[in-house]
Coordinates of C-alpha atoms and ligand atoms in Angstrom, one line a residue:
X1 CA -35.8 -0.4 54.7
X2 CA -33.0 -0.1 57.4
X3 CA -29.3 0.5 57.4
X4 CA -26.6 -0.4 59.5
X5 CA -26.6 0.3 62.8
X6 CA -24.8 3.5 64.3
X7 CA -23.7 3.4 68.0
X8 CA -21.7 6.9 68.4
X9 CA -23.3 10.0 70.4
X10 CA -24.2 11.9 67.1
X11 CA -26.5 11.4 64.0
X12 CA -24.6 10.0 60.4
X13 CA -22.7 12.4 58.5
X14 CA -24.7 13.3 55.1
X15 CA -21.8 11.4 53.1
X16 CA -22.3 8.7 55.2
X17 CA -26.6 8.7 54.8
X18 CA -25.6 9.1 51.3
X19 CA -23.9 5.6 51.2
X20 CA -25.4 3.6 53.6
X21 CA -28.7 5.4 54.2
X22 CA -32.1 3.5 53.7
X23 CA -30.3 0.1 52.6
X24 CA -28.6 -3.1 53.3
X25 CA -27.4 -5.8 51.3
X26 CA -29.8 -7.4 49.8
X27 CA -31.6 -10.5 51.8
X28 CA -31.8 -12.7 49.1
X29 CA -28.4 -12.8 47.3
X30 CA -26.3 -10.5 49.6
X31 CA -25.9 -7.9 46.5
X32 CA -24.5 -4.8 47.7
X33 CA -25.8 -2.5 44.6
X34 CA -29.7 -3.4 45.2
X35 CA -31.3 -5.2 42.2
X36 CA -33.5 -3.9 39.2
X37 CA -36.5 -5.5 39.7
X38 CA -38.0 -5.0 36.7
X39 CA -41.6 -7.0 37.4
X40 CA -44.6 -5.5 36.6
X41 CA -47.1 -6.9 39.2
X42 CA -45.7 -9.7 42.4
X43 CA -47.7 -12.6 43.5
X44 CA -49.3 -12.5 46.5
X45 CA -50.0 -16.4 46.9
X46 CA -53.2 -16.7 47.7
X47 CA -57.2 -15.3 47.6
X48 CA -56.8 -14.2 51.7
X49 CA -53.2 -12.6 51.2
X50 CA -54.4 -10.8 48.2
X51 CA -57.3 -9.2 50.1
X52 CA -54.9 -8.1 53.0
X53 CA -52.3 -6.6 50.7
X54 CA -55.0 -4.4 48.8
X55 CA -56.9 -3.5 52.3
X56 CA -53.2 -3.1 53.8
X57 CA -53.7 -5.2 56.7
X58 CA -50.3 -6.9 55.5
X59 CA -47.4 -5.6 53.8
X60 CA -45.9 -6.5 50.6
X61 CA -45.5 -5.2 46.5
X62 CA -48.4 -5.7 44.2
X63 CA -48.2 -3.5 41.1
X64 CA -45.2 -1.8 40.2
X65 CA -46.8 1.0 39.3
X66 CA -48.0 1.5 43.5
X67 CA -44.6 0.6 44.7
X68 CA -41.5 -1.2 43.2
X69 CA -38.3 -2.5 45.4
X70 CA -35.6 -0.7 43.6
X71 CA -37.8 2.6 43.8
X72 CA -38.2 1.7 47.3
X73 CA -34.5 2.2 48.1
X74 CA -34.5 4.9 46.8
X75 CA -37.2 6.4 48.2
X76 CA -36.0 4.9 51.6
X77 CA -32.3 7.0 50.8
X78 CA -33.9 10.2 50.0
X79 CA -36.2 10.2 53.2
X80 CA -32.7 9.1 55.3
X81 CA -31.0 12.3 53.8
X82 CA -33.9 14.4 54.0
X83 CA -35.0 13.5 57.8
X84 CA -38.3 12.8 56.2
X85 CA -40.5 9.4 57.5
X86 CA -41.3 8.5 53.8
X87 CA -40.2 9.5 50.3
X88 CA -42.1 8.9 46.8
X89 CA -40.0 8.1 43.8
X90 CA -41.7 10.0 40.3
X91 CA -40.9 10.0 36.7
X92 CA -39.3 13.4 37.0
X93 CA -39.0 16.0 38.8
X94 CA -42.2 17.6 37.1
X95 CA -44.2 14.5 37.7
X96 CA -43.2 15.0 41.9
X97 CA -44.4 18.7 41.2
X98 CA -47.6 18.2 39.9
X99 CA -48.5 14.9 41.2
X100 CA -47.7 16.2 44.6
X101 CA -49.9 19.4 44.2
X102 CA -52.9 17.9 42.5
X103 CA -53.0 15.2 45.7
X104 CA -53.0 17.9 47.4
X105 CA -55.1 20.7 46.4
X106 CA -59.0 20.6 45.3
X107 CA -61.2 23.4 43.1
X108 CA -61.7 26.2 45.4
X109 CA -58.4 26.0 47.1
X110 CA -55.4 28.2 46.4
X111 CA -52.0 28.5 46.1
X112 CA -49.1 30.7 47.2
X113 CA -45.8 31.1 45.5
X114 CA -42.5 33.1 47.0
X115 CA -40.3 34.0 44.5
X116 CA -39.1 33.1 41.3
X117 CA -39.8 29.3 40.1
X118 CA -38.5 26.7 37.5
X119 CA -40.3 27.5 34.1
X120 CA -42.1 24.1 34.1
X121 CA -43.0 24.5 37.6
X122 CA -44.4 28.0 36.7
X123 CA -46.5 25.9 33.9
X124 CA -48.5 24.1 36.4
X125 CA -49.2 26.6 38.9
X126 CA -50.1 30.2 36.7
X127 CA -51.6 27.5 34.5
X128 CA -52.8 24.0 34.8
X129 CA -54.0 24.4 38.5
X130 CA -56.2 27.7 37.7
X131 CA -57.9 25.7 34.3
X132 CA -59.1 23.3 37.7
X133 CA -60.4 25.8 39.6
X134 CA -57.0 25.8 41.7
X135 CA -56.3 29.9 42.0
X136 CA -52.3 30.8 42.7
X137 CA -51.4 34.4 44.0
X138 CA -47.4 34.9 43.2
X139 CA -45.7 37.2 45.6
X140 CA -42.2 37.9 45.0
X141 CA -41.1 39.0 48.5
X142 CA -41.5 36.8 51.9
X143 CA -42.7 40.4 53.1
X144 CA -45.7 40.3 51.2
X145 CA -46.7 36.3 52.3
X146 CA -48.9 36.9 55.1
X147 CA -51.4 39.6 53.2
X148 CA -51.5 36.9 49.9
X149 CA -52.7 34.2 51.9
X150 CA -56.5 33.8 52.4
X151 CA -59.0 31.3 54.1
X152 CA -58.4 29.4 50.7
X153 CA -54.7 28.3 50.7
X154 CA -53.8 25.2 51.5
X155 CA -50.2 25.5 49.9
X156 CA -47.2 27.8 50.3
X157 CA -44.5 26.6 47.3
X158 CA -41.0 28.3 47.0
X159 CA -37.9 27.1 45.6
X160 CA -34.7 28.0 46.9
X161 CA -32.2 28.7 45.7
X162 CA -34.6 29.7 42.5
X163 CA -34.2 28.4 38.4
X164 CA -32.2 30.3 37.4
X165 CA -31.8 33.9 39.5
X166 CA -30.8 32.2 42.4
X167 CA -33.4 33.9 44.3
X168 CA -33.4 32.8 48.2
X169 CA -36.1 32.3 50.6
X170 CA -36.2 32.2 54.2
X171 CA -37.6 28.7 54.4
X172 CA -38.2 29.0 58.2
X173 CA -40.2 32.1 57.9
X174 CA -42.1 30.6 55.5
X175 CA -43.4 27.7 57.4
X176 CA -43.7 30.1 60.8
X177 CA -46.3 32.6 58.4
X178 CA -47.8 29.8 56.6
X179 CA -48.4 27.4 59.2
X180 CA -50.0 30.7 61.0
X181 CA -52.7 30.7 58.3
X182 CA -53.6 27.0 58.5
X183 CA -51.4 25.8 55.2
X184 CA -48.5 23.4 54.3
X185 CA -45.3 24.4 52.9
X186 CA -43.6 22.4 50.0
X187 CA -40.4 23.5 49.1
X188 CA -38.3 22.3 45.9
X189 CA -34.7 21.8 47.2
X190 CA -33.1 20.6 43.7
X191 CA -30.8 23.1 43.7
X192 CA -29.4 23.2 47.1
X193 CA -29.6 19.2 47.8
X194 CA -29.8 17.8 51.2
X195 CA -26.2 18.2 51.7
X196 CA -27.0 22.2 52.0
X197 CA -30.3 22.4 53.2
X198 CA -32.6 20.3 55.1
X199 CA -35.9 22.0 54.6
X200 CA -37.7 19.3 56.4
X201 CA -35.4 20.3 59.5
X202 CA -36.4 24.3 58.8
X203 CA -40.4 23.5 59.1
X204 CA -41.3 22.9 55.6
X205 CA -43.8 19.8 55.3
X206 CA -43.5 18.5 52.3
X207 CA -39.6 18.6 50.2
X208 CA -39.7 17.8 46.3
X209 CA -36.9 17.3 44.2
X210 CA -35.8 17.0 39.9
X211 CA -33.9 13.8 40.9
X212 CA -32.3 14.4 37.4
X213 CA -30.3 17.5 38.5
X214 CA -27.8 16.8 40.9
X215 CA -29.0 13.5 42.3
X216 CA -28.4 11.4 39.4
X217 CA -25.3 14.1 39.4
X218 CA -24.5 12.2 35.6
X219 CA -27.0 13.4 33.4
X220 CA -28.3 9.9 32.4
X221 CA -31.4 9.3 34.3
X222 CA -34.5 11.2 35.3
X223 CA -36.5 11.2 38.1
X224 CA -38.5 13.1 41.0
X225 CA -39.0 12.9 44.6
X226 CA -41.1 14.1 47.4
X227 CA -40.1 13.4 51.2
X228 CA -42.0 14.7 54.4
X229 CA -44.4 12.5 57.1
X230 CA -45.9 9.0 56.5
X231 CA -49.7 10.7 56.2
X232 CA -48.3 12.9 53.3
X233 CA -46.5 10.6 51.5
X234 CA -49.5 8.2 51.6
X235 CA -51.3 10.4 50.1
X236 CA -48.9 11.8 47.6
X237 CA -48.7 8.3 46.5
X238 CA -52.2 7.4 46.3
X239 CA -54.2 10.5 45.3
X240 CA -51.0 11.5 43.4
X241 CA -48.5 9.2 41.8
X242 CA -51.0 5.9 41.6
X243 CA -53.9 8.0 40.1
X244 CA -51.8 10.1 37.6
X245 CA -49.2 7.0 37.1
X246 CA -46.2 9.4 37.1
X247 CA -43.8 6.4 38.9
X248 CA -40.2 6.2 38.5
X249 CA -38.8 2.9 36.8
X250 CA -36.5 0.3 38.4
X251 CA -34.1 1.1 35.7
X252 CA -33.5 5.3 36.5
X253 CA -34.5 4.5 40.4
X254 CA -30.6 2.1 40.0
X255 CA -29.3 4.7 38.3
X256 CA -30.5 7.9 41.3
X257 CA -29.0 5.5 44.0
X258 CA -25.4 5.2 42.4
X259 CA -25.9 8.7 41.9
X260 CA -26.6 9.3 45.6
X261 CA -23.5 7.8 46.8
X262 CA -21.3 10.4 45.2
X263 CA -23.8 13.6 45.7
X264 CA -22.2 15.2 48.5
X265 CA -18.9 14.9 46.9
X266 CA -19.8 16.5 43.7
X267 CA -22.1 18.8 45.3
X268 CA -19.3 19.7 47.3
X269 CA -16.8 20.3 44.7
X270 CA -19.3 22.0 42.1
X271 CA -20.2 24.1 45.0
X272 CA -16.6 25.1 45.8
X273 CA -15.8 26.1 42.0
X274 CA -18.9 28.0 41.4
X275 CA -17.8 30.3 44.5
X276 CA -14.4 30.8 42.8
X277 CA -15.9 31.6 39.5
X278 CA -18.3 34.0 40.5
X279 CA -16.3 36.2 43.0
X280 CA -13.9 36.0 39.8
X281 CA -17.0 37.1 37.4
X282 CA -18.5 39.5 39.8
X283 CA -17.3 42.9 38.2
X284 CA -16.0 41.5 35.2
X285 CA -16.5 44.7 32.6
X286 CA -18.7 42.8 30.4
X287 CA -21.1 41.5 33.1
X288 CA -23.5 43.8 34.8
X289 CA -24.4 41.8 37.6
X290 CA -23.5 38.1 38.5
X291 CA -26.2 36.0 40.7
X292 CA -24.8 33.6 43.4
X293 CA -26.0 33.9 47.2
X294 CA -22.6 33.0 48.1
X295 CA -21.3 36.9 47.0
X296 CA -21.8 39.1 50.3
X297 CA -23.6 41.5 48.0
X298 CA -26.3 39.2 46.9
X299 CA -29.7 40.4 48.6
X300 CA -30.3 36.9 49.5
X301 CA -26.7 36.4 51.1
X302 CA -27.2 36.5 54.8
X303 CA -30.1 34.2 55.1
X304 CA -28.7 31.6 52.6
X305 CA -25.4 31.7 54.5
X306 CA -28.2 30.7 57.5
X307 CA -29.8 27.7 55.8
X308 CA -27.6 26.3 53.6
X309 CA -23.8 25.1 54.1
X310 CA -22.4 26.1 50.9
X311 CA -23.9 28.0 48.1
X312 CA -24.5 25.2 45.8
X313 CA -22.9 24.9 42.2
X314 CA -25.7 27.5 39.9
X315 CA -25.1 30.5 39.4
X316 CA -26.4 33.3 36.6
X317 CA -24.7 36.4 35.0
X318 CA -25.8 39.4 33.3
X319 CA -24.2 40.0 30.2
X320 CA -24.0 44.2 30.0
X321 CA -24.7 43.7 25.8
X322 CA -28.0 42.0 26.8
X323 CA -28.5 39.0 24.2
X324 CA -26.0 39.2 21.7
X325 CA -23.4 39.1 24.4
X326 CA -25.0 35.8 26.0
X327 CA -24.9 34.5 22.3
X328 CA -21.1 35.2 21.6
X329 CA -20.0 33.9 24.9
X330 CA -22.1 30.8 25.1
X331 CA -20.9 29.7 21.4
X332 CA -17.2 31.0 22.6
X333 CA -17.1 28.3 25.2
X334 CA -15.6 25.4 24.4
X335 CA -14.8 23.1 27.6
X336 CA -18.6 24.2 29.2
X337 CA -21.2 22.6 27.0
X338 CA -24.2 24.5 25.9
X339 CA -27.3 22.8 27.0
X340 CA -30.4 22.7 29.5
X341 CA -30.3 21.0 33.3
X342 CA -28.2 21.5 36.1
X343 CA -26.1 19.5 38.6
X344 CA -24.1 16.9 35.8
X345 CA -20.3 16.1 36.9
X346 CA -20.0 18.4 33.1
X347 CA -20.6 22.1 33.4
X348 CA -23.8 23.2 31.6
X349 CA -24.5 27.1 30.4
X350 CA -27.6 28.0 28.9
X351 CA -29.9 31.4 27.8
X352 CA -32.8 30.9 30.0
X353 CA -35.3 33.5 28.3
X354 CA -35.1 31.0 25.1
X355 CA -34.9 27.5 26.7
X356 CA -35.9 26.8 30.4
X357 CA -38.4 30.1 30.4
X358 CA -39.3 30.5 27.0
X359 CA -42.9 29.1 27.6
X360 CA -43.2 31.5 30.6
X361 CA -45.1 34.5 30.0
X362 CA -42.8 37.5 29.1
X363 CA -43.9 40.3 31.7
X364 CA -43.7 37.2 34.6
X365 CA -40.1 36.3 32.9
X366 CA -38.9 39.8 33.1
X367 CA -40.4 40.7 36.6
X368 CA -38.6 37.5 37.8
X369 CA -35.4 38.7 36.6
X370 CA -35.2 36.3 33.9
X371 CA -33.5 38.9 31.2
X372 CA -32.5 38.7 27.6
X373 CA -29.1 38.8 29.0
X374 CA -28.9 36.3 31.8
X375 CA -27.1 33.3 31.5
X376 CA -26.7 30.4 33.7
X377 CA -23.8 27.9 34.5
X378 CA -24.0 25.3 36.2
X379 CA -20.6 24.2 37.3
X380 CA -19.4 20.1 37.2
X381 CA -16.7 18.6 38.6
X382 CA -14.0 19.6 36.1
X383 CA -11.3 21.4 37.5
X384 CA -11.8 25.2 38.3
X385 CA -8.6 26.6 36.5
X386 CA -9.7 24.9 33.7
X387 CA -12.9 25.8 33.9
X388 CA -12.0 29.6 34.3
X389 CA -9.7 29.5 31.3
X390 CA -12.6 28.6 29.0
X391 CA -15.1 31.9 30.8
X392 CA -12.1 33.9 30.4
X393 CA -11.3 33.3 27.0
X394 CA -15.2 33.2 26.0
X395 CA -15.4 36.5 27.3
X396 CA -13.0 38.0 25.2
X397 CA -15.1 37.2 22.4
X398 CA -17.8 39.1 23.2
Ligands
PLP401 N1 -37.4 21.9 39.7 C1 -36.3 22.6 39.3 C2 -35.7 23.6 40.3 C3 -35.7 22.4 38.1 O1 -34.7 23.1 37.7 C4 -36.3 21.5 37.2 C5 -35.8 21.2 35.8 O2 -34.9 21.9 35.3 C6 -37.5 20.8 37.6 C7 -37.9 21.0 38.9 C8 -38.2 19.8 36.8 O3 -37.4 18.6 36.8 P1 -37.5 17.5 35.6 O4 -36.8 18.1 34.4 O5 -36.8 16.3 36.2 O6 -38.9 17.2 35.4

């Protein structure tokens, strides 16, 4: 899938690859917005053609559960914004996760995680991969990477910034040490989009992404994604996504390219409020600490300000009365809805410990920072006075 051609001295601009990337009208009716095509399985004519198709000595769909067109785009968009060769479409950003780790890893390999990690995420690595002989060793500092890794891992995971402390890693120090030992990097980059980091760009292999966060951007679809080189993504898609079936639908994979086309304006606007709102928060008497890597004093501040062009529109707070405080003020707020995700044009707030990281085992919770008092907004499009009328009233009704 191709886009129009671009003659000047410098590569698009990421609200331009957002538009235009991986897509062109469509060949057979000219339609701009590319189709839903919603078949199931795609003739292939006849006995000979159906035997190169499946061997792949030609191109072309066959079941829409391998491939679909409408996925396609979007697949080809994501790997345009990412710099990847190839993209897979999922489900959800769960099914990209695990589909993408069990194509990768076998029984006897192992797995390295930096940081904290989204609950769900946490699920299938402490859990699911160790009940298939998969081990994972969970450092919390880049410092300690090189001595966790053994003769055994194939994977280094991080997320950055991290659900829901906004932990940061340095993604091209992770690649330099794990590439050292012999393994891949995959690195989950919902939170700071392409339009703030290009992992891919830093040395990471393989990029994956909850396509329901701020891709969609609307909080009416949900999908997944993983981008990095044509080998990988072959794989992904066949020892992953075809085997497990976790595809995305035409439907969801319309509704992630609309959302696509506005992503770096929302992220940039999201990203520009949640600044204002947390340097505004940051000392607030009720709030003991307030997570954002875009505040100087944040320990992960000077290499986010490094890999990332803004500081993305998540942050967390610390509520000093622990979680009868993050109870008052989340039922005190009345423009900022009270509900899980992230990356909707409507602000969001929720109490991790009792929704995203509920199912997360509580010493792992609280070493990851994930506190009876932490709350976490994640700031939409609305306008920020507005928005820090509703905090600031909330507050006082702690
Ligand atoms: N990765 C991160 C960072 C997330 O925050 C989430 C969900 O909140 C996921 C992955 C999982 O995505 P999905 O809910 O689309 O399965």
């Amino acid at each position: 899938m191709s886009m129009k051609k671009h003659d000047a001295h410098r590569p698009f601009h990421v609200r331009t690859l957002a538009v235009h990337g991986g897509q062109t009208p469509d060949e057979a009716t000219g339609a701009i917005a590319p189709p839903i095509v919603t078949t199931s399985s795609y003739s292939y004519g006849d006995f000979d053609n159906g035997v190169d198709r499946f061997t792949g000595e030609k191109p072309g769909f066959l079941y829409s559960r391998f491939a679909n067109p409408t996925v396609a785009v979007f697949e080809a968009k994501m790997a345009a914004l990412e710099g990847g060769e190839a993209a897979v479409g999922f489900a959800s950003g769960m099914a990209a996760i695990s589909s993408t780790l069990l194509a990768l890893l076998s029984a006897g390999d192992d797995i390295v995680t930096v940081g904290t990690l989204y609950g769900g995420t946490q699920g299938v690595i402490g859990s699911l991969l160790p009940r298939l002989g998969i081990q994972s060793n969970q450092v919390s500092r880049i410092e300690d990477l090189a001595a966790a890794m053994t003769p055994c891992t194939q994977v280094v995971y991080v997320e950055t910034p991290a659900n829901p402390v906004l932990g940061i890693v340095d993604l091209a120090e992770t690649a330099r040490i794990a590439h050292e030992f012999g393994a891949i990097v995959v690195a989950d980059n919902t939170f700071a989009t392409p339009c703030l980091t290009q992992p891919l760009a830093l040395g990471v292999d393989i990029v994956v992404h909850s396509a329901t966060k701020f891709i969609s951007g609307h909080g009416d679809a949900t999908g997944g994604i993983a981008v990095g080189t044509a080998d990988a993504m072959r794989k992904v898609r066949q020892a992953g996504m075809m085997q497990l079936g976790s595809c995305l639908s035409p439907h969801d994979a319309s509704m992630l390219i609309r959302g696509l086309k506005t992503m770096p304006l929302r992220v940039e606007a999201s990203s520009a409020s949640a600044q204002r709102i947390a340097e505004f928060l940051d000392g607030h008497d009720a709030i003991s600490a307030v997570h954002y890597p875009g505040l100087p004093g944040h320990p992960g501040h000077d290499v986010a300000a490094r890999q990332m062009s803004a500081f993305g529109g998540i942050l967390s707070l610390e509520m000093k009365g622990g979680r009868s405080a993050a109870r008052s003020f989340l039922d005190a707020l009345t423009l900022v809805t009270q509900a899980v995700s992230v990356g909707d044009t409507d602000s969001l707030a929720c109490h991790p410990a009792t929704t995203t990281h509920s199912a997360v085992p509580t010493d792992i919770r609280k070493k990851s920072g994930v506190t009876d008092g932490l709350v976490r907004l994640s700031v939409g499009i609305e306008f920020a006075d507005d928005l820090l009328d509703d905090i600031q009233q909330a507050l006082t009704q702690i």
